[in-house]
């Protein structure tokens, strides 16, 4: 216990670690001030855009048509009706009617937008998907459309659904969107930076470190728990900052709000609703296991190679290596690539089925993540145990 | 001076950090080649497909029967872009590089027209910068006249170089920063030995910067060797006279372009090295120096509006590809940010850095 407290003190007074925490918290603040992570999603058009589109559609319906464009009139009339209902519900602040109209809007676009048979189809997905140079913007937009539909479905049955929940801006929804957006990757980078010099920083005090009456296995475990403790504190601070920015404006939200879980089996697509009350703890659990993996991996690299670079390079390969073997595309992924570890580095993408969508499979489920990450952790623990129990084992050279 | 140079060189070559840096630099090009060849990430087919999707979506914004006179040219342009991407796709599918090249030329012409006439759809279409488009049109027209294929992916050495040119400055800049981050700090580890030698600060400083530049040149050469040799083993060297445009106006064959690009990269590297040495006289921590130098180097990407007025600082010109191709002018919206001005500014500021460094070190015992 005393060794644990000593190591915690060393960790929290290390200038590099303090700098990393400081930069991370400042970056989080800057993100909320300059690039709020919980803007209303692109699938829900603003009143101006909706009015413009509705007026354009009404004008189209009312003018004379030749044979080529006459086939679009019934569909456009129906679409204009849906848009009018959305606008009226917005004006009257009748949120249940707004949700129902939006569900029709999303379903209509899902069926008619990006229609490969019609170059002159007047319906399209939100234009922001096309500007960003994505490889398959239609597919990405269709995915976002379908998942938004699933999220709004349960709200249509409520008498007065909350506006912030509709726009995915409540605290729990922001946590999920931020997690999918990159906060988890940042947390893993911080973990790697913390764990990277746990053992090599003691090379400066070699005689003291070697004389401590602690077995290398005990020392390694105590250091792991130290990093975990420090990072849990950081996580609490970060969540507190997010709460102060989100809750006053948009409220806490309900844990029964749904996201969608995507899986594709052969030709059939399953899009099941998943409550945030289940999704968020799963994400947290997977994140903790990934943090454990990176800490143990860095400790092992320091034990074997006595320097910080190897751990950094290997961790970077794991965390950012997916684009080296994977490209979103038709018939691109070989069945085995669904089980490579770099594909499981974003727990939020696993829990929402985004990885299933990208790999066109149903195999990358949270259970598969537990199995893949768990087996790597098991191997790491085995090698760590062997290395720390050698005859002349010591935590530093 | 010769002895000091030899001493510094041996210190540089025996530093494990520098050796790891050289190894990682070369490894990055090797891994990058295989990754790009397998995933086709930067291939013309992918970017053309993105443009096609965007054009179709933008097209759907307009009501075809009630087009105003000003909207018709925009729709014609979107149509042109869309059909050009179809030609590119056809050329790739049928394996006809001439068709692909002609389709690419039509696409770039249409995109150039969209940029030059400030069409409304400019904010919702993935358009390359203006000078990039001008340069591409020049290149493709010359290739069409000479009946040679355009670079559409990563296969031969020349196509690999042409494809990764815009991203090279990230790697070479990072290498220079990591190389020089402890250049003036290493000495502090053996303070008594250092102070006992009969050297002036000027000799010690100039020998340090010369050996650093030499090692940097060595790393660049090793990287170039990897870039040329590895694809050549699989697909051959390719066209070494491939025309590339400087500032969107002048065409140079690939090997001459590389000389210009390499010179600018070396100059940028020397500036980074001298800047890191200067930082080291204030901040004696290698990690902090790395962080500050990296933050300074990335700042023109974060704040292009600020650097529109600060164009006389050398920092925007660290991106060698943007400087040579003229896209720096588009990024900063500043017509003075040209290649020669950039090279001149880098040279001037290297001298300023060295002067400041000399002034700082005079106070310190050499």
XYZ file of C-alpha atoms in Angstrom:
763
model
C 0.000 0.000 0.000
C 2.831 2.353 0.817
C 4.498 1.540 -2.449
C 1.204 2.282 -4.235
C 0.960 5.689 -2.552
C 4.600 6.409 -3.336
C 4.096 5.534 -6.996
C 0.904 7.620 -7.162
C 2.834 10.577 -5.787
C 5.599 10.032 -8.350
C 3.047 9.817 -11.160
C 1.191 12.960 -10.188
C 4.294 15.080 -9.660
C 5.918 14.054 -12.932
C 5.997 17.191 -15.074
C 5.309 15.320 -18.290
C 2.140 13.770 -16.852
C 0.941 17.094 -15.500
C 1.553 18.659 -18.914
C -0.415 15.884 -20.646
C -3.386 16.297 -18.273
C -3.224 20.072 -18.592
C -3.197 19.974 -22.385
C -6.037 17.430 -22.437
C -8.301 19.482 -20.175
C -7.556 22.699 -22.077
C -8.273 20.906 -25.367
C -11.612 19.684 -23.987
C -12.528 23.221 -22.923
C -11.510 24.600 -26.312
C -13.554 21.941 -28.051
C -16.686 22.954 -26.202
C -16.072 26.636 -26.837
C -15.050 26.493 -30.514
C -16.288 23.149 -31.928
C -19.221 21.980 -29.803
C -19.445 18.203 -30.132
C -23.216 18.165 -29.728
C -24.518 20.293 -32.572
C -27.901 19.198 -33.915
C -27.249 16.348 -36.369
C -27.265 17.025 -40.121
C -30.241 14.650 -40.561
C -32.543 17.192 -38.874
C -32.696 20.184 -41.258
C -32.992 23.734 -39.977
C -36.182 25.689 -40.486
C -34.654 27.848 -43.249
C -33.306 24.921 -45.240
C -36.592 23.072 -44.852
C -38.649 26.079 -45.989
C -36.442 26.623 -49.017
C -36.671 22.964 -50.018
C -40.420 22.835 -49.478
C -40.984 25.925 -51.600
C -38.799 24.494 -54.342
C -40.797 21.245 -54.291
C -44.160 23.032 -54.330
C -43.004 25.119 -57.300
C -41.974 21.924 -59.086
C -45.368 20.318 -58.523
C -47.315 23.342 -59.742
C -45.612 23.958 -63.084
C -46.356 22.193 -66.419
C -44.384 18.997 -67.090
C -43.175 17.017 -70.038
C -42.977 13.214 -70.005
C -39.496 13.102 -68.496
C -40.188 15.020 -65.330
C -43.867 14.106 -64.827
C -42.891 10.859 -63.078
C -41.423 12.821 -60.165
C -44.575 14.848 -59.430
C -46.393 12.416 -57.075
C -43.284 11.734 -55.027
C -42.410 15.421 -54.815
C -45.955 16.273 -53.767
C -45.755 13.701 -50.968
C -42.347 15.006 -49.889
C -43.601 18.602 -49.846
C -46.485 17.465 -47.615
C -44.079 15.837 -45.182
C -41.917 18.957 -45.086
C -44.985 21.155 -44.492
C -46.004 18.963 -41.568
C -42.507 19.247 -40.083
C -42.550 23.030 -40.442
C -46.015 23.374 -38.895
C -45.096 21.135 -35.971
C -41.929 23.172 -35.432
C -43.865 26.442 -35.484
C -46.528 25.187 -33.080
C -43.846 23.544 -30.891
C -45.792 20.294 -31.021
C -42.863 17.966 -30.514
C -44.646 14.626 -30.913
C -46.044 15.677 -34.299
C -42.571 16.917 -35.230
C -41.028 13.548 -34.374
C -43.667 11.655 -36.379
C -43.215 13.949 -39.391
C -39.433 13.620 -39.113
C -39.734 9.819 -39.077
C -41.682 10.027 -42.356
C -39.089 12.455 -43.722
C -36.207 10.122 -42.873
C -38.001 7.068 -44.257
C -38.833 8.906 -47.482
C -35.240 10.017 -47.985
C -34.003 6.547 -47.136
C -36.096 5.143 -49.971
C -35.685 7.874 -52.576
C -32.406 9.699 -52.080
C -29.248 8.614 -53.861
C -31.352 6.548 -56.192
C -28.892 5.012 -58.682
C -31.571 4.791 -61.387
C -32.401 8.467 -61.423
C -29.842 11.151 -62.206
C -32.511 13.821 -61.977
C -34.001 12.687 -58.682
C -34.863 15.826 -56.725
C -34.127 14.119 -53.397
C -30.741 13.947 -51.720
C -29.112 13.295 -48.349
C -27.646 16.212 -46.351
C -24.994 17.861 -48.496
C -22.391 17.909 -45.692
C -21.706 14.232 -46.368
C -20.557 15.043 -49.897
C -18.231 17.886 -49.095
C -15.841 15.975 -46.883
C -14.285 13.787 -49.610
C -15.619 10.577 -48.119
C -15.219 7.534 -50.279
C -18.842 6.395 -50.061
C -20.885 9.400 -48.911
C -24.189 7.836 -49.981
C -23.584 4.779 -47.804
C -22.450 6.874 -44.831
C -25.459 9.170 -45.183
C -27.825 6.192 -45.472
C -26.308 4.685 -42.319
C -26.730 7.941 -40.403
C -30.287 8.236 -41.713
C -31.228 4.731 -40.567
C -29.645 5.094 -37.116
C -31.347 8.457 -36.583
C -34.653 6.784 -37.486
C -34.074 4.117 -34.839
C -33.198 6.747 -32.243
C -36.382 8.738 -32.910
C -38.797 5.781 -33.103
C -39.373 5.376 -29.336
C -39.820 9.151 -28.979
C -42.845 9.116 -31.308
C -44.782 7.131 -28.718
C -44.238 9.743 -25.988
C -46.791 12.520 -25.602
C -44.229 15.314 -25.199
C -40.771 14.207 -26.284
C -37.984 16.466 -25.136
C -36.443 18.688 -27.870
C -32.905 18.153 -26.627
C -33.392 14.386 -26.828
C -34.710 14.699 -30.390
C -31.638 16.695 -31.384
C -29.302 14.265 -29.582
C -27.945 17.007 -27.353
C -28.616 15.720 -23.833
C -25.760 14.828 -21.501
C -25.898 11.046 -22.022
C -26.250 11.418 -25.766
C -23.364 13.883 -25.845
C -21.208 11.383 -23.955
C -22.019 8.770 -26.574
C -21.484 11.078 -29.554
C -18.229 12.381 -28.109
C -17.041 8.855 -27.384
C -17.725 7.881 -30.996
C -16.100 11.103 -32.149
C -12.631 10.722 -30.650
C -12.668 11.235 -26.878
C -11.901 7.557 -26.330
C -8.909 7.684 -28.673
C -7.643 10.733 -26.759
C -8.072 8.840 -23.482
C -6.053 5.920 -24.846
C -3.315 8.283 -26.055
C -3.135 9.765 -22.542
C -2.925 6.252 -21.087
C -0.034 5.391 -23.392
C 1.784 8.618 -22.526
C 1.342 7.937 -18.794
C 2.466 4.328 -18.963
C 5.294 4.941 -21.350
C 7.999 5.819 -18.844
C 6.709 4.068 -15.716
C 9.840 1.920 -15.426
C 12.429 3.837 -17.427
C 12.031 6.944 -15.241
C 13.455 4.899 -12.361
C 16.701 4.315 -14.203
C 17.824 7.634 -12.824
C 17.707 6.227 -9.267
C 18.966 2.777 -10.032
C 20.443 1.845 -6.654
C 17.374 2.975 -4.707
C 14.967 1.261 -7.078
C 16.827 -2.036 -7.020
C 17.057 -2.079 -3.247
C 13.313 -1.718 -2.559
C 12.042 -4.936 -0.930
C 9.376 -5.489 -3.548
C 9.163 -8.233 -6.114
C 9.067 -7.066 -9.734
C 5.599 -8.592 -10.188
C 4.260 -6.624 -7.218
C 5.904 -3.432 -8.478
C 4.477 -3.850 -11.972
C 0.963 -4.461 -10.643
C 1.142 -1.538 -8.237
C 2.213 0.738 -11.077
C -0.666 -0.467 -13.251
C -3.191 0.342 -10.565
C -1.518 3.715 -10.030
C -2.061 4.689 -13.651
C -5.624 3.411 -13.471
C -6.332 5.477 -10.370
C -4.843 8.626 -11.837
C -6.762 8.199 -15.094
C -10.036 7.475 -13.324
C -9.603 10.789 -11.533
C -8.945 12.462 -14.865
C -12.031 10.809 -16.352
C -14.175 12.132 -13.501
C -12.790 15.643 -14.051
C -13.441 15.445 -17.792
C -17.013 14.209 -17.282
C -17.565 17.047 -14.804
C -16.417 19.575 -17.420
C -18.711 18.018 -20.037
C -21.581 18.098 -17.539
C -21.080 21.792 -16.767
C -21.184 22.621 -20.459
C -24.103 20.392 -21.443
C -26.519 19.947 -18.543
C -27.521 23.600 -17.942
C -28.373 24.057 -21.612
C -29.728 20.704 -22.706
C -30.428 18.687 -19.595
C -29.338 15.292 -18.374
C -31.462 13.223 -20.706
C -32.786 9.759 -20.138
C -30.735 6.580 -20.096
C -33.486 4.805 -21.997
C -32.843 6.947 -25.082
C -31.931 4.586 -27.878
C -29.126 4.299 -30.346
C -29.041 1.695 -33.080
C -26.856 -1.402 -33.311
C -26.030 -2.363 -36.886
C -25.185 -5.871 -38.043
C -25.175 -7.345 -41.537
C -25.613 -11.077 -42.027
C -25.159 -11.964 -45.689
C -27.741 -9.765 -47.407
C -29.994 -8.912 -44.471
C -29.330 -5.810 -42.393
C -30.354 -5.731 -38.758
C -30.684 -2.388 -37.022
C -31.790 -3.059 -33.449
C -32.404 -0.286 -30.935
C -30.047 -0.255 -27.970
C -30.682 1.747 -24.807
C -27.957 4.160 -23.689
C -28.268 2.640 -20.232
C -26.724 -0.532 -21.681
C -24.496 1.043 -24.329
C -22.592 3.468 -22.104
C -21.487 0.934 -19.454
C -20.421 -1.467 -22.236
C -18.319 1.301 -23.773
C -16.824 2.076 -20.368
C -15.977 -1.570 -19.748
C -14.323 -1.995 -23.134
C -12.395 1.249 -22.622
C -11.062 0.059 -19.273
C -9.930 -3.219 -20.812
C -8.169 -1.339 -23.618
C -6.472 0.906 -21.042
C -5.316 -2.200 -19.152
C -4.001 -3.641 -22.406
C -1.965 -0.553 -23.270
C -0.546 -0.170 -19.755
C 0.552 -3.806 -19.619
C 1.923 -3.624 -23.160
C 4.043 -0.587 -22.349
C 5.277 -2.159 -19.108
C 6.279 -5.296 -21.003
C 8.147 -3.301 -23.652
C 10.015 -1.394 -20.964
C 10.933 -4.603 -19.161
C 12.213 -6.258 -22.310
C 13.846 -3.353 -24.145
C 14.652 -0.843 -21.363
C 13.570 2.125 -23.418
C 10.419 4.109 -24.088
C 10.470 4.153 -27.867
C 9.494 0.541 -28.520
C 6.370 0.822 -26.378
C 5.401 4.048 -28.114
C 5.841 2.631 -31.599
C 3.969 -0.613 -30.883
C 1.116 1.235 -29.163
C 0.889 3.701 -32.043
C 0.702 0.824 -34.514
C -2.114 -0.793 -32.565
C -4.068 2.390 -32.027
C -3.725 3.896 -35.517
C -2.840 0.909 -37.669
C -6.256 0.032 -39.061
C -5.921 2.123 -42.277
C -2.817 0.114 -43.120
C -4.852 -2.956 -43.968
C -8.418 -1.787 -44.288
C -10.286 0.463 -46.680
C -14.047 0.894 -46.615
C -15.263 -0.694 -49.802
C -17.238 -3.413 -51.443
C -15.671 -6.843 -51.059
C -12.590 -5.292 -49.511
C -12.384 -7.022 -46.208
C -11.213 -10.592 -45.944
C -13.106 -12.477 -43.165
C -10.051 -12.615 -40.888
C -9.517 -8.840 -40.839
C -12.647 -8.541 -38.698
C -10.658 -10.074 -35.838
C -7.485 -7.963 -35.971
C -6.944 -5.928 -32.815
C -6.554 -2.435 -34.393
C -10.186 -2.622 -35.506
C -11.379 -2.749 -31.890
C -9.717 0.433 -30.678
C -12.878 2.549 -30.674
C -15.380 0.916 -28.275
C -18.158 3.341 -29.242
C -17.862 2.270 -32.895
C -18.158 -1.385 -31.812
C -21.183 -0.815 -29.595
C -23.066 1.185 -32.246
C -22.221 -1.332 -34.953
C -20.247 1.201 -36.990
C -17.389 -1.295 -37.357
C -19.897 -3.879 -38.587
C -21.028 -1.323 -41.141
C -17.520 -0.549 -42.308
C -16.473 -4.189 -42.533
C -19.847 -5.274 -43.973
C -20.252 -8.023 -41.386
C -21.943 -8.950 -38.138
C -18.827 -10.300 -36.442
C -17.484 -7.163 -34.748
C -19.866 -7.235 -31.820
C -19.031 -6.195 -28.233
C -18.666 -9.892 -27.402
C -16.075 -10.311 -30.158
C -14.300 -7.244 -28.762
C -14.183 -8.829 -25.309
C -12.790 -12.053 -26.792
C -10.144 -10.363 -28.976
C -8.990 -7.822 -26.386
C -9.226 -10.413 -23.625
C -7.060 -12.944 -25.421
C -4.373 -10.327 -26.119
C -4.473 -9.261 -22.453
C -4.172 -12.902 -21.408
C -1.078 -13.345 -23.556
C 0.450 -10.135 -22.208
C -0.206 -11.223 -18.613
C 1.441 -14.579 -19.274
C 4.575 -13.032 -20.761
C 4.721 -10.380 -18.006
C 4.457 -13.098 -15.374
C 7.255 -15.090 -16.934
C 9.511 -12.043 -17.402
C 9.048 -10.803 -13.824
C 9.662 -14.226 -12.325
C 12.985 -14.946 -14.004
C 15.940 -15.754 -11.785
C 17.548 -12.295 -11.821
C 14.448 -10.277 -12.657
C 14.369 -6.602 -11.705
C 12.171 -3.785 -12.932
C 15.150 -1.883 -14.292
C 18.451 -2.968 -15.736
C 37.325 22.840 -36.071
C 37.868 19.537 -37.822
C 38.297 17.709 -34.533
C 35.158 19.324 -33.159
C 33.254 18.333 -36.289
C 34.442 14.756 -35.972
C 33.517 14.697 -32.291
C 30.037 16.098 -32.929
C 29.456 13.701 -35.805
C 30.390 10.707 -33.700
C 28.103 11.924 -30.926
C 25.279 12.276 -33.434
C 25.734 8.847 -34.961
C 26.035 7.122 -31.598
C 22.864 8.656 -30.216
C 20.207 5.934 -30.041
C 17.475 8.488 -30.604
C 18.993 9.606 -33.909
C 19.495 6.073 -35.133
C 15.910 5.182 -34.187
C 14.733 8.320 -35.992
C 16.595 7.368 -39.167
C 15.207 3.840 -39.006
C 11.636 4.989 -38.429
C 11.871 7.563 -41.232
C 12.863 4.924 -43.776
C 10.357 2.428 -42.343
C 7.555 4.980 -42.761
C 8.129 5.108 -46.523
C 8.302 1.336 -46.804
C 5.123 0.801 -44.799
C 3.441 3.685 -46.606
C 4.140 2.141 -49.992
C 2.569 -1.185 -49.097
C -0.381 0.413 -47.314
C -1.151 2.735 -50.237
C -0.710 -0.028 -52.783
C -3.110 -2.354 -50.968
C -5.780 0.086 -49.845
C -5.748 2.375 -52.944
C -6.361 5.193 -50.506
C -4.982 8.064 -52.612
C -5.971 6.680 -55.989
C -7.637 8.854 -58.596
C -10.585 6.453 -58.724
C -11.502 7.172 -55.087
C -11.322 10.962 -55.334
C -13.230 10.905 -58.620
C -15.989 8.829 -57.013
C -16.274 11.357 -54.157
C -16.655 14.162 -56.709
C -19.303 12.221 -58.627
C -21.394 11.664 -55.495
C -21.118 15.316 -54.517
C -22.057 16.493 -58.017
C -25.196 14.325 -58.083
C -26.269 15.523 -54.644
C -25.699 19.169 -55.529
C -27.549 18.689 -58.813
C -30.605 17.538 -56.879
C -30.704 20.886 -55.072
C -32.030 22.613 -58.160
C -35.417 22.508 -59.807
C -34.591 21.771 -63.441
C -37.666 23.370 -64.958
C -37.433 26.729 -63.265
C -33.716 27.389 -63.589
C -32.718 31.024 -63.686
C -30.172 32.217 -66.251
C -27.434 32.400 -63.637
C -28.010 28.834 -62.423
C -27.715 27.163 -65.836
C -23.891 27.451 -66.119
C -23.551 25.974 -62.621
C -25.629 22.931 -63.518
C -23.737 22.531 -66.778
C -20.527 22.545 -64.740
C -21.849 19.938 -62.283
C -22.894 17.825 -65.263
C -19.421 18.155 -66.777
C -17.762 17.065 -63.526
C -20.085 14.132 -63.166
C -19.560 12.830 -66.709
C -15.790 13.330 -66.417
C -15.736 11.066 -63.356
C -17.652 8.515 -65.426
C -14.943 8.609 -68.085
C -12.268 8.160 -65.402
C -14.095 5.171 -63.977
C -14.486 3.680 -67.436
C -10.796 4.126 -68.188
C -9.836 2.406 -64.946
C -12.253 -0.452 -65.510
C -11.151 -1.073 -69.120
C -7.487 -0.585 -68.275
C -7.040 2.277 -70.755
C -4.720 4.915 -69.250
C -5.418 7.332 -72.133
C -9.119 7.387 -71.371
C -8.437 7.886 -67.663
C -6.065 10.740 -68.390
C -8.519 12.467 -70.719
C -11.318 12.075 -68.178
C -9.062 13.492 -65.464
C -8.250 16.479 -67.691
C -11.955 17.187 -68.289
C -12.617 16.921 -64.556
C -9.818 19.323 -63.642
C -10.960 21.784 -66.326
C -14.502 21.729 -64.962
C -13.274 22.123 -61.369
C -11.016 25.008 -62.434
C -13.977 26.718 -64.089
C -16.004 26.263 -60.890
C -13.206 27.839 -58.807
C -12.623 30.720 -61.172
C -16.265 31.701 -61.557
C -17.006 31.390 -57.819
C -20.062 29.242 -58.408
C -22.387 28.917 -55.445
C -21.710 25.200 -55.050
C -18.075 25.888 -54.180
C -18.756 25.230 -50.500
C -20.479 21.892 -50.988
C -18.170 20.294 -53.548
C -14.782 18.713 -52.739
C -12.603 21.054 -54.815
C -8.789 21.161 -54.810
C -7.197 24.612 -54.341
C -6.901 26.996 -57.324
C -3.159 26.665 -57.999
C -3.373 22.897 -57.676
C -6.059 22.847 -60.368
C -4.095 25.172 -62.670
C -1.027 22.990 -62.277
C -2.985 19.795 -62.883
C -4.517 21.189 -66.072
C -1.050 22.154 -67.369
C 0.371 18.739 -66.476
C -2.478 16.781 -68.024
C -2.514 18.885 -71.196
C 1.199 18.273 -71.658
C 0.726 14.538 -71.030
C -2.112 14.472 -73.538
C 0.061 16.186 -76.167
C 2.896 13.754 -75.518
C 0.489 10.796 -75.388
C 1.745 9.638 -71.966
C -0.398 8.271 -69.091
C -1.189 10.255 -65.943
C -0.361 9.108 -62.431
C -3.518 7.497 -61.048
C -2.239 5.439 -58.124
C 0.811 4.046 -56.377
C 2.580 1.581 -58.666
C 5.998 2.718 -59.937
C 8.605 4.820 -58.101
C 7.652 7.995 -59.946
C 3.939 7.502 -59.283
C 4.716 6.863 -55.592
C 6.691 10.099 -55.320
C 4.068 12.125 -57.187
C 1.264 10.728 -55.010
C 2.944 11.353 -51.634
C 4.547 14.726 -52.471
C 1.850 16.781 -50.699
C 2.370 14.826 -47.476
C 6.173 14.631 -47.431
C 6.639 17.823 -45.426
C 4.871 16.270 -42.442
C 7.480 13.512 -42.295
C 10.560 15.592 -43.067
C 9.460 18.366 -40.681
C 8.799 15.886 -37.875
C 12.191 14.261 -38.536
C 13.970 17.639 -38.341
C 12.214 18.590 -35.089
C 12.933 15.227 -33.444
C 16.530 15.339 -34.652
C 17.282 18.805 -33.331
C 15.170 18.843 -30.156
C 18.145 18.061 -27.920
C 20.869 19.578 -30.076
C 22.130 22.120 -27.587
C 20.953 20.325 -24.474
C 22.997 17.143 -24.784
C 26.099 19.057 -23.789
C 24.638 19.784 -20.377
C 24.910 16.164 -19.408
C 28.690 16.395 -19.340
C 29.095 19.994 -18.199
C 32.622 19.768 -16.762
C 33.981 18.045 -19.848
C 32.361 20.628 -22.085
C 33.645 23.634 -20.200
C 37.173 22.269 -20.057
C 37.663 22.340 -23.807
C 39.348 25.387 -25.395
C 36.518 26.290 -27.765
C 34.598 29.433 -28.485
C 30.814 29.342 -28.576
C 30.923 30.160 -32.285
C 32.972 27.106 -33.213
C 30.905 24.781 -31.025
C 27.642 26.145 -32.385
C 28.612 26.075 -36.045
C 30.050 22.598 -35.798
C 26.821 21.433 -34.155
C 24.610 22.876 -36.855
C 26.848 21.536 -39.621
C 26.774 17.990 -38.272
C 23.015 18.187 -37.718
C 22.459 19.359 -41.280
C 24.726 16.594 -42.525
C 22.793 13.955 -40.607
C 19.492 15.398 -41.794
C 20.738 15.219 -45.387
C 21.703 11.610 -44.751
C 18.215 10.782 -43.464
C 16.619 12.486 -46.477
C 18.883 10.563 -48.830
C 18.036 7.266 -47.115
C 14.343 8.091 -47.413
C 14.717 8.950 -51.083
C 16.512 5.667 -51.649
C 13.636 3.796 -50.048
C 11.064 5.732 -52.107
C 12.875 4.964 -55.368
C 14.156 1.455 -54.725
C 11.159 -0.263 -53.161
C 8.507 0.353 -55.872
C 11.172 -0.234 -58.538
C 11.533 -3.809 -57.219
C 7.854 -4.431 -57.922
C 6.818 -2.212 -60.810
C 9.847 -0.383 -62.125
C 10.971 3.217 -61.843
C 8.363 4.750 -64.140
C 8.562 8.095 -65.902
C 11.336 10.289 -64.463
C 10.379 13.156 -66.779
C 6.772 13.319 -65.564
C 5.783 17.011 -65.779
C 4.810 18.772 -62.568
C 3.780 22.401 -62.284
C 5.555 25.017 -60.167
C 3.229 27.765 -58.879
C 0.599 26.510 -61.321
C 2.453 28.101 -64.237
C 5.772 26.427 -65.146
C 6.183 22.760 -65.959
C 9.293 20.908 -64.818
C 10.224 17.253 -65.379
C 10.022 15.186 -62.209
C 13.751 14.977 -61.485
C 14.185 18.767 -61.770
C 11.065 19.310 -59.665
C 12.545 16.993 -57.021
C 15.747 19.040 -56.989
C 13.751 22.205 -56.322
C 11.527 20.449 -53.791
C 14.524 18.831 -52.091
C 16.327 22.143 -51.862
C 13.329 23.801 -50.264
C 12.894 20.874 -47.856
C 16.558 21.097 -46.874
C 16.232 24.843 -46.309
C 13.110 24.298 -44.206
C 14.979 21.600 -42.258
C 17.908 23.925 -41.605
C 15.505 26.566 -40.323
C 13.861 24.038 -37.987
C 17.282 22.875 -36.745
C 18.489 26.418 -36.078
C 15.172 27.262 -34.403
C 15.421 24.219 -32.127
C 18.998 25.104 -31.199
C 17.841 28.614 -30.349
C 14.933 27.217 -28.289
C 17.374 24.972 -26.462
C 19.229 27.981 -25.113
C 16.037 29.002 -23.293
C 14.197 25.758 -22.729
C 16.603 23.086 -21.615
C 14.120 20.232 -21.890
C 14.087 18.203 -25.121
C 10.388 17.262 -24.844
C 9.280 20.850 -24.285
C 11.402 21.990 -27.220
C 9.767 19.344 -29.402
C 6.326 20.444 -28.334
C 6.991 24.157 -28.887
C 8.657 23.604 -32.265
C 5.806 21.342 -33.404
C 3.176 23.847 -32.250
C 4.952 26.663 -34.090
C 5.262 24.570 -37.262
C 1.562 23.604 -37.286
C 0.256 27.099 -36.506
C -0.212 28.199 -40.185
C -2.601 25.268 -40.660
C -4.622 26.242 -37.598
C -4.690 29.989 -38.221
C -4.330 30.703 -41.947
C -6.125 34.040 -41.576
C -3.480 35.291 -39.143
C -0.632 34.207 -41.385
C -2.123 36.138 -44.262
C -0.659 39.180 -42.541
C 2.373 37.400 -41.121
C 3.521 36.130 -44.515
C 7.025 37.458 -43.868
C 7.567 34.860 -41.123
C 9.233 31.649 -42.349
C 6.690 29.337 -40.680
C 4.117 28.978 -43.504
C 6.913 28.014 -45.947
C 7.833 24.910 -43.965
C 5.192 23.113 -46.055
C 7.414 22.606 -49.096
C 4.748 21.196 -51.407
C 2.356 24.071 -50.746
C 5.152 26.576 -51.369
C 6.306 25.014 -54.616
C 2.869 24.289 -56.096
C 1.396 27.644 -55.123
C -1.390 26.270 -52.929
C 0.117 28.247 -50.040
C -1.182 31.364 -51.791
C -4.687 29.841 -51.747
C -4.360 28.651 -48.154
C -3.277 32.030 -46.785
C -5.120 34.099 -49.408
C -1.865 36.027 -49.803
C -0.350 36.414 -53.311
C 3.092 37.216 -51.879
C 3.577 33.667 -50.552
C 5.413 32.396 -53.639
C 8.270 29.903 -53.978
C 11.169 32.349 -54.371
C 9.948 34.664 -51.635
C 9.536 31.612 -49.417
C 13.054 30.369 -50.099
C 14.476 33.844 -49.542
C 12.581 34.281 -46.276
C 13.716 30.889 -44.976
C 17.339 31.834 -45.731
C 17.032 35.232 -44.048
C 15.417 33.777 -40.938
C 18.052 31.039 -40.674
C 20.640 33.822 -40.478
C 18.501 35.639 -37.891
C 18.198 32.429 -35.826
C 21.947 31.869 -35.946
C 22.586 35.477 -34.967
C 20.244 35.252 -31.978
C 21.747 31.893 -31.061
C 25.258 33.343 -31.134
C 24.138 36.242 -28.955
C 22.515 33.884 -26.406
C 25.476 31.539 -26.289
C 28.085 34.266 -25.830
C 26.757 34.707 -22.329
C 27.005 30.975 -21.704
C 30.353 29.248 -21.219
C 31.060 27.245 -24.406
